[in-house]
PDB file of C-alpha atoms and ligand atoms in Angstrom:
ATOM      1  CA  SER J  13     -11.544  15.580 -47.858  1.00 67.00           C
ATOM      2  CA  LEU J  14     -14.959  14.683 -49.237  1.00 74.00           C
ATOM      3  CA  ASP J  15     -13.863  11.104 -49.930  1.00 76.00           C
ATOM      4  CA  GLY J  16     -15.413   9.341 -46.930  1.00 79.00           C
ATOM      5  CA  ASN J  17     -18.997   8.230 -46.391  1.00 80.00           C
ATOM      6  CA  HIS J  18     -20.190  11.490 -44.811  1.00 82.00           C
ATOM      7  CA  CYS J  19     -19.173  15.110 -44.373  1.00 85.00           C
ATOM      8  CA  THR J  20     -17.724  16.020 -41.005  1.00 91.00           C
ATOM      9  CA  TYR J  21     -18.788  19.042 -38.995  1.00 96.00           C
ATOM     10  CA  GLU J  22     -15.216  20.324 -39.089  1.00 95.00           C
ATOM     11  CA  LEU J  23     -15.072  20.154 -42.884  1.00 95.00           C
ATOM     12  CA  VAL J  24     -18.347  22.053 -43.205  1.00 97.00           C
ATOM     13  CA  GLN J  25     -17.084  24.569 -40.649  1.00 97.00           C
ATOM     14  CA  SER J  26     -13.946  25.173 -42.691  1.00 97.00           C
ATOM     15  CA  VAL J  27     -15.992  25.770 -45.862  1.00 97.00           C
ATOM     16  CA  ALA J  28     -18.321  28.162 -44.000  1.00 98.00           C
ATOM     17  CA  GLN J  29     -15.313  29.992 -42.549  1.00 98.00           C
ATOM     18  CA  PHE J  30     -13.753  30.289 -46.012  1.00 98.00           C
ATOM     19  CA  LEU J  31     -16.900  32.097 -47.200  1.00 98.00           C
ATOM     20  CA  LEU J  32     -17.369  34.218 -44.057  1.00 98.00           C
ATOM     21  CA  ASP J  33     -13.774  35.435 -44.391  1.00 98.00           C
ATOM     22  CA  ARG J  34     -14.525  36.689 -47.905  1.00 98.00           C
ATOM     23  CA  VAL J  35     -17.991  38.286 -47.673  1.00 98.00           C
ATOM     24  CA  SER J  36     -19.484  40.728 -45.199  1.00 97.00           C
ATOM     25  CA  ILE J  37     -23.111  39.767 -45.968  1.00 97.00           C
ATOM     26  CA  ARG J  38     -24.702  37.501 -43.342  1.00 97.00           C
ATOM     27  CA  PRO J  39     -27.697  35.881 -45.072  1.00 98.00           C
ATOM     28  CA  LYS J  40     -30.554  34.240 -43.174  1.00 97.00           C
ATOM     29  CA  ILE J  41     -32.101  32.940 -46.371  1.00 98.00           C
ATOM     30  CA  GLY J  42     -30.505  30.379 -48.684  1.00 98.00           C
ATOM     31  CA  ILE J  43     -31.866  29.850 -52.184  1.00 97.00           C
ATOM     32  CA  ILE J  44     -31.260  26.921 -54.537  1.00 96.00           C
ATOM     33  CA  CYS J  45     -32.016  27.777 -58.168  1.00 91.00           C
ATOM     34  CA  GLY J  46     -33.291  24.773 -60.093  1.00 83.00           C
ATOM     35  CA  SER J  47     -33.124  23.805 -63.754  1.00 74.00           C
ATOM     36  CA  GLY J  48     -33.822  26.589 -66.184  1.00 65.00           C
ATOM     37  CA  MET J  49     -33.612  29.073 -63.331  1.00 71.00           C
ATOM     38  CA  ASP J  50     -29.875  28.621 -62.939  1.00 72.00           C
ATOM     39  CA  GLY J  51     -28.772  29.370 -66.510  1.00 63.00           C
ATOM     40  CA  THR J  52     -26.188  31.784 -67.771  1.00 53.00           C
ATOM     41  CA  THR J  53     -28.763  34.439 -68.647  1.00 52.00           C
ATOM     42  CA  GLY J  54     -31.466  35.935 -66.490  1.00 57.00           C
ATOM     43  CA  CYS J  55     -30.906  33.788 -63.447  1.00 77.00           C
ATOM     44  CA  LEU J  56     -32.230  34.934 -60.105  1.00 85.00           C
ATOM     45  CA  ALA J  57     -28.642  35.101 -58.897  1.00 84.00           C
ATOM     46  CA  ASP J  58     -27.961  37.769 -61.526  1.00 85.00           C
ATOM     47  CA  ALA J  59     -30.638  39.935 -59.913  1.00 86.00           C
ATOM     48  CA  LEU J  60     -28.706  40.129 -56.647  1.00 94.00           C
ATOM     49  CA  THR J  61     -27.136  43.488 -55.884  1.00 95.00           C
ATOM     50  CA  ASN J  62     -23.816  44.096 -54.149  1.00 95.00           C
ATOM     51  CA  SER J  63     -23.043  40.497 -54.973  1.00 96.00           C
ATOM     52  CA  THR J  64     -19.998  38.358 -54.441  1.00 97.00           C
ATOM     53  CA  SER J  65     -19.850  35.057 -56.262  1.00 95.00           C
ATOM     54  CA  PHE J  66     -17.793  31.957 -55.714  1.00 96.00           C
ATOM     55  CA  PRO J  67     -17.525  29.498 -58.597  1.00 93.00           C
ATOM     56  CA  TYR J  68     -17.867  26.061 -56.994  1.00 94.00           C
ATOM     57  CA  GLU J  69     -14.403  25.036 -58.121  1.00 91.00           C
ATOM     58  CA  THR J  70     -12.900  27.874 -56.040  1.00 94.00           C
ATOM     59  CA  ILE J  71     -14.579  26.751 -52.805  1.00 96.00           C
ATOM     60  CA  PRO J  72     -12.610  24.203 -50.796  1.00 95.00           C
ATOM     61  CA  TYR J  73     -14.176  20.714 -50.714  1.00 93.00           C
ATOM     62  CA  PHE J  74     -17.126  21.734 -52.903  1.00 94.00           C
ATOM     63  CA  PRO J  75     -18.299  19.276 -55.547  1.00 91.00           C
ATOM     64  CA  THR J  76     -18.460  20.679 -59.088  1.00 82.00           C
ATOM     65  CA  PRO J  77     -21.519  20.341 -61.341  1.00 74.00           C
ATOM     66  CA  THR J  78     -21.353  18.353 -64.554  1.00 76.00           C
ATOM     67  CA  VAL J  79     -24.653  19.070 -66.365  1.00 68.00           C
ATOM     68  CA  PRO J  80     -24.914  21.471 -69.318  1.00 66.00           C
ATOM     69  CA  GLY J  81     -27.485  24.188 -68.591  1.00 58.00           C
ATOM     70  CA  HIS J  82     -26.612  24.124 -64.926  1.00 62.00           C
ATOM     71  CA  MET J  83     -24.233  26.764 -63.676  1.00 74.00           C
ATOM     72  CA  GLY J  84     -22.045  26.286 -60.692  1.00 90.00           C
ATOM     73  CA  ARG J  85     -21.520  29.128 -58.290  1.00 93.00           C
ATOM     74  CA  LEU J  86     -22.512  30.388 -54.892  1.00 96.00           C
ATOM     75  CA  VAL J  87     -23.682  34.005 -54.936  1.00 96.00           C
ATOM     76  CA  PHE J  88     -24.051  36.252 -51.894  1.00 98.00           C
ATOM     77  CA  GLY J  89     -26.002  39.485 -52.340  1.00 97.00           C
ATOM     78  CA  TYR J  90     -29.220  41.372 -51.776  1.00 97.00           C
ATOM     79  CA  LEU J  91     -32.534  40.369 -53.283  1.00 96.00           C
ATOM     80  CA  GLY J  92     -34.499  43.571 -52.888  1.00 92.00           C
ATOM     81  CA  ASP J  93     -33.244  44.650 -49.461  1.00 94.00           C
ATOM     82  CA  VAL J  94     -32.809  41.138 -48.140  1.00 97.00           C
ATOM     83  CA  PRO J  95     -29.383  39.507 -47.799  1.00 97.00           C
ATOM     84  CA  VAL J  96     -29.404  36.023 -49.341  1.00 98.00           C
ATOM     85  CA  MET J  97     -27.025  33.338 -50.475  1.00 97.00           C
ATOM     86  CA  CYS J  98     -27.923  31.620 -53.688  1.00 96.00           C
ATOM     87  CA  MET J  99     -26.777  28.338 -55.185  1.00 95.00           C
ATOM     88  CA  GLN J 100     -26.791  28.869 -58.934  1.00 92.00           C
ATOM     89  CA  GLY J 101     -26.716  25.221 -59.901  1.00 89.00           C
ATOM     90  CA  ARG J 102     -27.091  22.276 -57.578  1.00 92.00           C
ATOM     91  CA  PHE J 103     -25.742  18.738 -57.305  1.00 93.00           C
ATOM     92  CA  HIS J 104     -27.751  15.776 -58.504  1.00 93.00           C
ATOM     93  CA  TYR J 105     -27.485  12.142 -57.557  1.00 96.00           C
ATOM     94  CA  TYR J 106     -27.312  11.130 -61.229  1.00 94.00           C
ATOM     95  CA  GLU J 107     -24.067  13.087 -61.592  1.00 92.00           C
ATOM     96  CA  GLY J 108     -22.474  10.351 -59.539  1.00 93.00           C
ATOM     97  CA  TYR J 109     -22.218  12.096 -56.191  1.00 94.00           C
ATOM     98  CA  PRO J 110     -23.581  10.386 -53.099  1.00 95.00           C
ATOM     99  CA  LEU J 111     -26.614  12.142 -51.629  1.00 97.00           C
ATOM    100  CA  TRP J 112     -24.761  13.457 -48.588  1.00 96.00           C
ATOM    101  CA  LYS J 113     -22.313  15.177 -50.945  1.00 95.00           C
ATOM    102  CA  CYS J 114     -25.155  16.606 -53.085  1.00 96.00           C
ATOM    103  CA  ALA J 115     -26.670  18.090 -49.915  1.00 97.00           C
ATOM    104  CA  MET J 116     -23.429  19.272 -48.311  1.00 97.00           C
ATOM    105  CA  PRO J 117     -23.965  22.928 -49.386  1.00 98.00           C
ATOM    106  CA  VAL J 118     -27.100  23.014 -47.198  1.00 98.00           C
ATOM    107  CA  ARG J 119     -24.947  22.313 -44.152  1.00 98.00           C
ATOM    108  CA  VAL J 120     -22.598  25.053 -45.286  1.00 98.00           C
ATOM    109  CA  MET J 121     -25.610  27.375 -45.391  1.00 98.00           C
ATOM    110  CA  LYS J 122     -26.451  26.336 -41.836  1.00 98.00           C
ATOM    111  CA  LEU J 123     -22.999  27.209 -40.520  1.00 98.00           C
ATOM    112  CA  VAL J 124     -23.008  30.486 -42.438  1.00 98.00           C
ATOM    113  CA  GLY J 125     -26.135  31.352 -40.420  1.00 98.00           C
ATOM    114  CA  VAL J 126     -29.002  30.527 -42.772  1.00 98.00           C
ATOM    115  CA  THR J 127     -32.362  29.852 -41.075  1.00 98.00           C
ATOM    116  CA  HIS J 128     -34.588  29.458 -44.165  1.00 98.00           C
ATOM    117  CA  LEU J 129     -34.070  27.429 -47.335  1.00 98.00           C
ATOM    118  CA  LEU J 130     -35.972  28.185 -50.544  1.00 98.00           C
ATOM    119  CA  ALA J 131     -35.413  25.492 -53.156  1.00 97.00           C
ATOM    120  CA  SER J 132     -36.764  25.352 -56.678  1.00 95.00           C
ATOM    121  CA  ASN J 133     -36.741  22.606 -59.260  1.00 95.00           C
ATOM    122  CA  ALA J 134     -38.090  21.591 -62.637  1.00 94.00           C
ATOM    123  CA  ALA J 135     -40.497  18.689 -62.535  1.00 96.00           C
ATOM    124  CA  GLY J 136     -42.791  16.599 -64.653  1.00 96.00           C
ATOM    125  CA  GLY J 137     -46.475  17.120 -63.893  1.00 97.00           C
ATOM    126  CA  LEU J 138     -48.563  14.023 -63.100  1.00 97.00           C
ATOM    127  CA  ASN J 139     -51.641  15.744 -61.711  1.00 97.00           C
ATOM    128  CA  ASP J 140     -54.181  16.165 -64.545  1.00 96.00           C
ATOM    129  CA  ASN J 141     -54.977  19.683 -63.374  1.00 97.00           C
ATOM    130  CA  TYR J 142     -51.413  20.880 -63.904  1.00 97.00           C
ATOM    131  CA  ASN J 143     -50.238  22.581 -67.067  1.00 95.00           C
ATOM    132  CA  VAL J 144     -46.770  23.211 -68.399  1.00 95.00           C
ATOM    133  CA  GLY J 145     -45.475  26.439 -66.853  1.00 94.00           C
ATOM    134  CA  ASP J 146     -47.455  26.031 -63.616  1.00 96.00           C
ATOM    135  CA  ILE J 147     -45.918  26.380 -60.177  1.00 97.00           C
ATOM    136  CA  MET J 148     -46.393  23.649 -57.569  1.00 98.00           C
ATOM    137  CA  ILE J 149     -45.676  24.595 -53.981  1.00 98.00           C
ATOM    138  CA  ILE J 150     -44.370  21.384 -52.419  1.00 98.00           C
ATOM    139  CA  LYS J 151     -46.393  20.402 -49.358  1.00 98.00           C
ATOM    140  CA  ASP J 152     -44.798  16.995 -48.899  1.00 98.00           C
ATOM    141  CA  HIS J 153     -42.588  14.472 -50.644  1.00 98.00           C
ATOM    142  CA  ILE J 154     -42.225  10.766 -51.263  1.00 98.00           C
ATOM    143  CA  ASN J 155     -38.571   9.897 -50.931  1.00 98.00           C
ATOM    144  CA  LEU J 156     -38.298   6.947 -53.299  1.00 97.00           C
ATOM    145  CA  LEU J 157     -34.514   6.948 -52.991  1.00 97.00           C
ATOM    146  CA  GLY J 158     -34.949   6.683 -49.220  1.00 96.00           C
ATOM    147  CA  PHE J 159     -37.341   3.741 -49.628  1.00 94.00           C
ATOM    148  CA  ALA J 160     -34.610   2.062 -51.649  1.00 93.00           C
ATOM    149  CA  GLY J 161     -32.103   2.512 -48.822  1.00 95.00           C
ATOM    150  CA  ASN J 162     -30.409   5.729 -49.828  1.00 97.00           C
ATOM    151  CA  ASN J 163     -30.665   8.865 -47.713  1.00 97.00           C
ATOM    152  CA  PRO J 164     -28.381  11.905 -47.361  1.00 97.00           C
ATOM    153  CA  LEU J 165     -28.243  11.312 -43.588  1.00 96.00           C
ATOM    154  CA  MET J 166     -26.840   7.780 -43.840  1.00 95.00           C
ATOM    155  CA  GLY J 167     -23.434   7.300 -42.266  1.00 93.00           C
ATOM    156  CA  PRO J 168     -22.185   8.504 -38.885  1.00 94.00           C
ATOM    157  CA  ASN J 169     -24.408  11.190 -37.331  1.00 95.00           C
ATOM    158  CA  ASP J 170     -22.988  14.333 -35.747  1.00 96.00           C
ATOM    159  CA  GLU J 171     -25.439  15.668 -33.150  1.00 97.00           C
ATOM    160  CA  ARG J 172     -24.112  19.183 -33.774  1.00 97.00           C
ATOM    161  CA  PHE J 173     -26.055  19.061 -37.047  1.00 98.00           C
ATOM    162  CA  GLY J 174     -29.081  17.222 -35.688  1.00 98.00           C
ATOM    163  CA  PRO J 175     -30.522  13.992 -34.278  1.00 98.00           C
ATOM    164  CA  ARG J 176     -29.830  10.471 -35.538  1.00 97.00           C
ATOM    165  CA  PHE J 177     -33.514   9.895 -36.317  1.00 97.00           C
ATOM    166  CA  PRO J 178     -35.021  13.196 -37.411  1.00 97.00           C
ATOM    167  CA  ALA J 179     -38.730  13.713 -38.055  1.00 96.00           C
ATOM    168  CA  ILE J 180     -39.407  14.679 -41.660  1.00 96.00           C
ATOM    169  CA  ASN J 181     -43.111  15.399 -41.384  1.00 94.00           C
ATOM    170  CA  ARG J 182     -43.592  19.171 -41.326  1.00 94.00           C
ATOM    171  CA  ALA J 183     -40.457  19.500 -43.476  1.00 97.00           C
ATOM    172  CA  TYR J 184     -42.240  21.937 -45.789  1.00 98.00           C
ATOM    173  CA  ASP J 185     -43.037  24.767 -43.417  1.00 98.00           C
ATOM    174  CA  ALA J 186     -46.763  25.586 -43.322  1.00 98.00           C
ATOM    175  CA  PRO J 187     -46.397  29.307 -42.470  1.00 98.00           C
ATOM    176  CA  VAL J 188     -43.977  29.844 -45.368  1.00 98.00           C
ATOM    177  CA  ARG J 189     -46.307  27.944 -47.707  1.00 98.00           C
ATOM    178  CA  ARG J 190     -49.110  30.249 -46.557  1.00 98.00           C
ATOM    179  CA  MET J 191     -46.935  33.270 -47.369  1.00 98.00           C
ATOM    180  CA  ALA J 192     -46.165  31.809 -50.797  1.00 98.00           C
ATOM    181  CA  LYS J 193     -49.871  31.409 -51.521  1.00 98.00           C
ATOM    182  CA  GLN J 194     -50.371  35.026 -50.446  1.00 98.00           C
ATOM    183  CA  VAL J 195     -47.619  36.050 -52.854  1.00 98.00           C
ATOM    184  CA  ALA J 196     -49.322  34.107 -55.657  1.00 98.00           C
ATOM    185  CA  SER J 197     -52.581  35.961 -54.910  1.00 98.00           C
ATOM    186  CA  GLU J 198     -50.837  39.326 -54.875  1.00 98.00           C
ATOM    187  CA  MET J 199     -49.193  38.530 -58.201  1.00 98.00           C
ATOM    188  CA  GLY J 200     -52.473  37.368 -59.741  1.00 98.00           C
ATOM    189  CA  ILE J 201     -51.071  33.911 -60.523  1.00 97.00           C
ATOM    190  CA  ASN J 202     -53.391  31.773 -58.403  1.00 97.00           C
ATOM    191  CA  ASP J 203     -54.648  30.069 -61.547  1.00 97.00           C
ATOM    192  CA  ILE J 204     -51.203  28.645 -62.302  1.00 97.00           C
ATOM    193  CA  THR J 205     -50.184  27.941 -58.687  1.00 98.00           C
ATOM    194  CA  HIS J 206     -50.862  24.625 -56.961  1.00 98.00           C
ATOM    195  CA  GLU J 207     -49.817  22.793 -53.846  1.00 98.00           C
ATOM    196  CA  GLY J 208     -48.857  19.143 -54.109  1.00 98.00           C
ATOM    197  CA  VAL J 209     -46.675  16.138 -53.446  1.00 98.00           C
ATOM    198  CA  TYR J 210     -43.264  15.844 -55.070  1.00 98.00           C
ATOM    199  CA  SER J 211     -41.401  12.624 -55.565  1.00 98.00           C
ATOM    200  CA  VAL J 212     -37.754  12.141 -56.378  1.00 98.00           C
ATOM    201  CA  VAL J 213     -36.229   9.536 -58.654  1.00 97.00           C
ATOM    202  CA  GLY J 214     -32.521   9.060 -59.175  1.00 96.00           C
ATOM    203  CA  GLY J 215     -32.463   9.860 -62.877  1.00 93.00           C
ATOM    204  CA  PRO J 216     -30.914  10.663 -65.287  1.00 95.00           C
ATOM    205  CA  SER J 217     -33.371   8.577 -67.323  1.00 95.00           C
ATOM    206  CA  PHE J 218     -36.929   9.858 -67.248  1.00 95.00           C
ATOM    207  CA  GLU J 219     -39.735   7.551 -66.137  1.00 96.00           C
ATOM    208  CA  THR J 220     -41.433   4.812 -68.087  1.00 96.00           C
ATOM    209  CA  ILE J 221     -45.181   4.938 -68.563  1.00 96.00           C
ATOM    210  CA  ALA J 222     -45.650   2.192 -65.972  1.00 97.00           C
ATOM    211  CA  GLU J 223     -43.492   4.131 -63.506  1.00 97.00           C
ATOM    212  CA  ILE J 224     -45.473   7.337 -64.082  1.00 97.00           C
ATOM    213  CA  ARG J 225     -48.740   5.456 -63.585  1.00 97.00           C
ATOM    214  CA  MET J 226     -47.365   3.947 -60.386  1.00 97.00           C
ATOM    215  CA  LEU J 227     -46.335   7.362 -59.044  1.00 97.00           C
ATOM    216  CA  ALA J 228     -49.722   8.862 -59.934  1.00 97.00           C
ATOM    217  CA  ALA J 229     -51.447   5.997 -58.125  1.00 97.00           C
ATOM    218  CA  LEU J 230     -49.308   6.767 -55.070  1.00 96.00           C
ATOM    219  CA  GLY J 231     -50.571  10.330 -54.960  1.00 97.00           C
ATOM    220  CA  VAL J 232     -47.568  12.021 -56.521  1.00 98.00           C
ATOM    221  CA  ASP J 233     -48.366  15.307 -58.282  1.00 98.00           C
ATOM    222  CA  ALA J 234     -44.924  16.042 -59.733  1.00 98.00           C
ATOM    223  CA  VAL J 235     -41.703  14.107 -60.209  1.00 98.00           C
ATOM    224  CA  GLY J 236     -38.120  15.270 -60.435  1.00 97.00           C
ATOM    225  CA  MET J 237     -34.524  14.417 -59.636  1.00 96.00           C
ATOM    226  CA  SER J 238     -33.606  16.793 -56.823  1.00 97.00           C
ATOM    227  CA  THR J 239     -34.624  18.801 -53.750  1.00 98.00           C
ATOM    228  CA  VAL J 240     -35.642  15.961 -51.407  1.00 98.00           C
ATOM    229  CA  HIS J 241     -32.078  15.283 -50.197  1.00 98.00           C
ATOM    230  CA  GLU J 242     -31.577  19.026 -49.634  1.00 98.00           C
ATOM    231  CA  VAL J 243     -34.795  19.422 -47.658  1.00 98.00           C
ATOM    232  CA  ILE J 244     -34.058  16.342 -45.502  1.00 98.00           C
ATOM    233  CA  THR J 245     -30.609  17.723 -44.739  1.00 98.00           C
ATOM    234  CA  ALA J 246     -32.077  21.155 -43.978  1.00 98.00           C
ATOM    235  CA  ARG J 247     -34.770  19.739 -41.691  1.00 98.00           C
ATOM    236  CA  HIS J 248     -32.136  17.651 -39.893  1.00 98.00           C
ATOM    237  CA  CYS J 249     -30.094  20.725 -38.986  1.00 98.00           C
ATOM    238  CA  GLY J 250     -33.094  22.891 -38.123  1.00 98.00           C
ATOM    239  CA  ILE J 251     -33.368  24.991 -41.272  1.00 98.00           C
ATOM    240  CA  THR J 252     -36.963  25.945 -42.163  1.00 98.00           C
ATOM    241  CA  SER J 253     -37.643  24.757 -45.700  1.00 98.00           C
ATOM    242  CA  PHE J 254     -39.790  25.850 -48.584  1.00 98.00           C
ATOM    243  CA  ALA J 255     -39.665  24.341 -52.058  1.00 98.00           C
ATOM    244  CA  PHE J 256     -41.567  24.612 -55.299  1.00 97.00           C
ATOM    245  CA  SER J 257     -41.563  22.929 -58.678  1.00 97.00           C
ATOM    246  CA  LEU J 258     -41.888  24.531 -62.064  1.00 95.00           C
ATOM    247  CA  ILE J 259     -43.908  22.072 -64.149  1.00 96.00           C
ATOM    248  CA  THR J 260     -41.788  21.943 -67.302  1.00 93.00           C
ATOM    249  CA  ASN J 261     -43.590  19.072 -69.014  1.00 93.00           C
ATOM    250  CA  LYS J 262     -46.521  16.761 -68.521  1.00 92.00           C
ATOM    251  CA  SER J 263     -45.521  13.188 -67.844  1.00 91.00           C
ATOM    252  CA  VAL J 264     -46.389  10.777 -70.615  1.00 89.00           C
ATOM    253  CA  THR J 265     -48.994   8.257 -69.384  1.00 88.00           C
ATOM    254  CA  ASP J 266     -50.197   6.897 -72.669  1.00 88.00           C
ATOM    255  CA  TYR J 267     -48.639   4.013 -74.624  1.00 91.00           C
ATOM    256  CA  GLU J 268     -49.986   5.496 -77.873  1.00 89.00           C
ATOM    257  CA  SER J 269     -48.176   8.806 -77.351  1.00 89.00           C
ATOM    258  CA  TYR J 270     -45.071   9.700 -79.328  1.00 87.00           C
ATOM    259  CA  GLU J 271     -44.177  12.505 -76.923  1.00 87.00           C
ATOM    260  CA  GLU J 272     -40.934  12.220 -74.984  1.00 88.00           C
ATOM    261  CA  PRO J 273     -39.694  14.311 -72.092  1.00 85.00           C
ATOM    262  CA  ASN J 274     -36.399  16.014 -72.850  1.00 84.00           C
ATOM    263  CA  HIS J 275     -33.904  18.297 -71.169  1.00 86.00           C
ATOM    264  CA  GLU J 276     -34.383  21.118 -73.716  1.00 86.00           C
ATOM    265  CA  GLU J 277     -38.082  21.638 -72.929  1.00 85.00           C
ATOM    266  CA  VAL J 278     -37.154  21.673 -69.240  1.00 83.00           C
ATOM    267  CA  ILE J 279     -34.562  24.419 -69.767  1.00 83.00           C
ATOM    268  CA  ASP J 280     -36.806  26.380 -72.178  1.00 84.00           C
ATOM    269  CA  MET J 281     -39.771  26.485 -69.809  1.00 83.00           C
ATOM    270  CA  GLY J 282     -37.468  27.602 -67.011  1.00 84.00           C
ATOM    271  CA  LYS J 283     -36.245  30.499 -69.153  1.00 85.00           C
ATOM    272  CA  GLN J 284     -39.784  31.400 -70.173  1.00 87.00           C
ATOM    273  CA  ARG J 285     -41.074  31.520 -66.598  1.00 90.00           C
ATOM    274  CA  GLU J 286     -37.948  33.092 -65.176  1.00 89.00           C
ATOM    275  CA  PRO J 287     -39.382  36.649 -64.681  1.00 90.00           C
ATOM    276  CA  VAL J 288     -42.435  35.292 -62.841  1.00 93.00           C
ATOM    277  CA  LEU J 289     -40.365  33.004 -60.641  1.00 93.00           C
ATOM    278  CA  LYS J 290     -37.914  35.791 -59.883  1.00 92.00           C
ATOM    279  CA  GLU J 291     -40.742  38.024 -58.691  1.00 94.00           C
ATOM    280  CA  PHE J 292     -42.332  35.151 -56.763  1.00 96.00           C
ATOM    281  CA  ILE J 293     -39.096  34.457 -54.884  1.00 96.00           C
ATOM    282  CA  THR J 294     -38.285  38.145 -54.355  1.00 96.00           C
ATOM    283  CA  ARG J 295     -41.683  38.806 -52.797  1.00 97.00           C
ATOM    284  CA  LEU J 296     -41.545  35.647 -50.698  1.00 98.00           C
ATOM    285  CA  VAL J 297     -38.087  36.499 -49.379  1.00 98.00           C
ATOM    286  CA  LYS J 298     -39.372  39.933 -48.378  1.00 97.00           C
ATOM    287  CA  LYS J 299     -42.339  38.397 -46.517  1.00 97.00           C
ATOM    288  CA  ILE J 300     -40.133  35.899 -44.688  1.00 97.00           C
ATOM    289  CA  GLU J 301     -37.745  38.668 -43.666  1.00 96.00           C
ATOM    290  CA  ALA J 302     -40.635  40.850 -42.431  1.00 95.00           C
ATOM    291  CA  ASP J 303     -42.192  37.956 -40.482  1.00 91.00           C
TER     292      ASP J 303
HETATM  293 CL1  6GU C  12     -40.955  13.927 -66.515  1.00 86.16          CL
HETATM  294  N1  6GU C  12     -39.239  13.349 -64.665  1.00 86.16           N
HETATM  295  C1  6GU C  12     -38.255  13.620 -63.840  1.00 86.16           C
HETATM  296  N2  6GU C  12     -37.800  12.626 -63.086  1.00 86.16           N
HETATM  297  N3  6GU C  12     -37.680  14.814 -63.726  1.00 86.16           N
HETATM  298  C2  6GU C  12     -38.147  15.791 -64.498  1.00 86.16           C
HETATM  299  C3  6GU C  12     -39.176  15.591 -65.385  1.00 86.16           C
HETATM  300  C4  6GU C  12     -39.711  14.313 -65.454  1.00 86.16           C
HETATM  301  N4  6GU C  12     -39.423  16.743 -66.016  1.00 86.16           N
HETATM  302  C5  6GU C  12     -38.571  17.638 -65.523  1.00 86.16           C
HETATM  303  N5  6GU C  12     -37.791  17.065 -64.600  1.00 86.16           N
END
């Protein structure tokens, strides 16, 4: 079961086998749809053709999501001509799951045959040059949860996934980031596309003003509650990773401000930008496949 302090190779194998027995598609690219991009309407996963979907509760050993506005299913299908598997809804630490459990689907992707992970998230913008609705290609992260002694790779290590002490520099693949910047140019959205540093907090509470100021001083460009544990787990097992943030709100840095971040603005901005993000991902997937 998923009750221990880690997920075993055999358990992940059995989940992968469950899926492989039920779909003929063999995706090399795994996609995680973040907040606002995972909703019931207009999600990227809905754009997949010849699709087969597995609600999380029907997959053995899978956790089930608990947040309104986040769907929960795994969808196999074609994005353009490219076979992909897509997580519509992810698992967050603040839902109460340990990080290794939140990231377990990434290992399932690995054993299904995925070589590239594309993860998206909603994030608060700290960089003064960022506006609401902008895209930030993640070039690096600051794993605050890891600093505090919490990492998805804690617990016994199985070398079949990867090494005990994996390198996490170069986690955000430079060639794929280059392709993403090419895609942004081709789409004419360079003016709203950035590259920056993402940091993860546990949530579910948003940050205080002092916390936001601290993160900004540390060189953080955007802050959110996801992705880092997935990318660490992907890097550990040799999956090439790419991730980007949709800036859904600007972090409040001013004690005089009455503005407050809220979940609704996060979901709304995701919906608003959904067509652009869908095209961005579709084009990027095509480039990766052609590479
Ligand atoms: Cl301001 N903070 C965090 N931690 N996550 C977010 C966010 C802010 N905005 C969207 N997601």
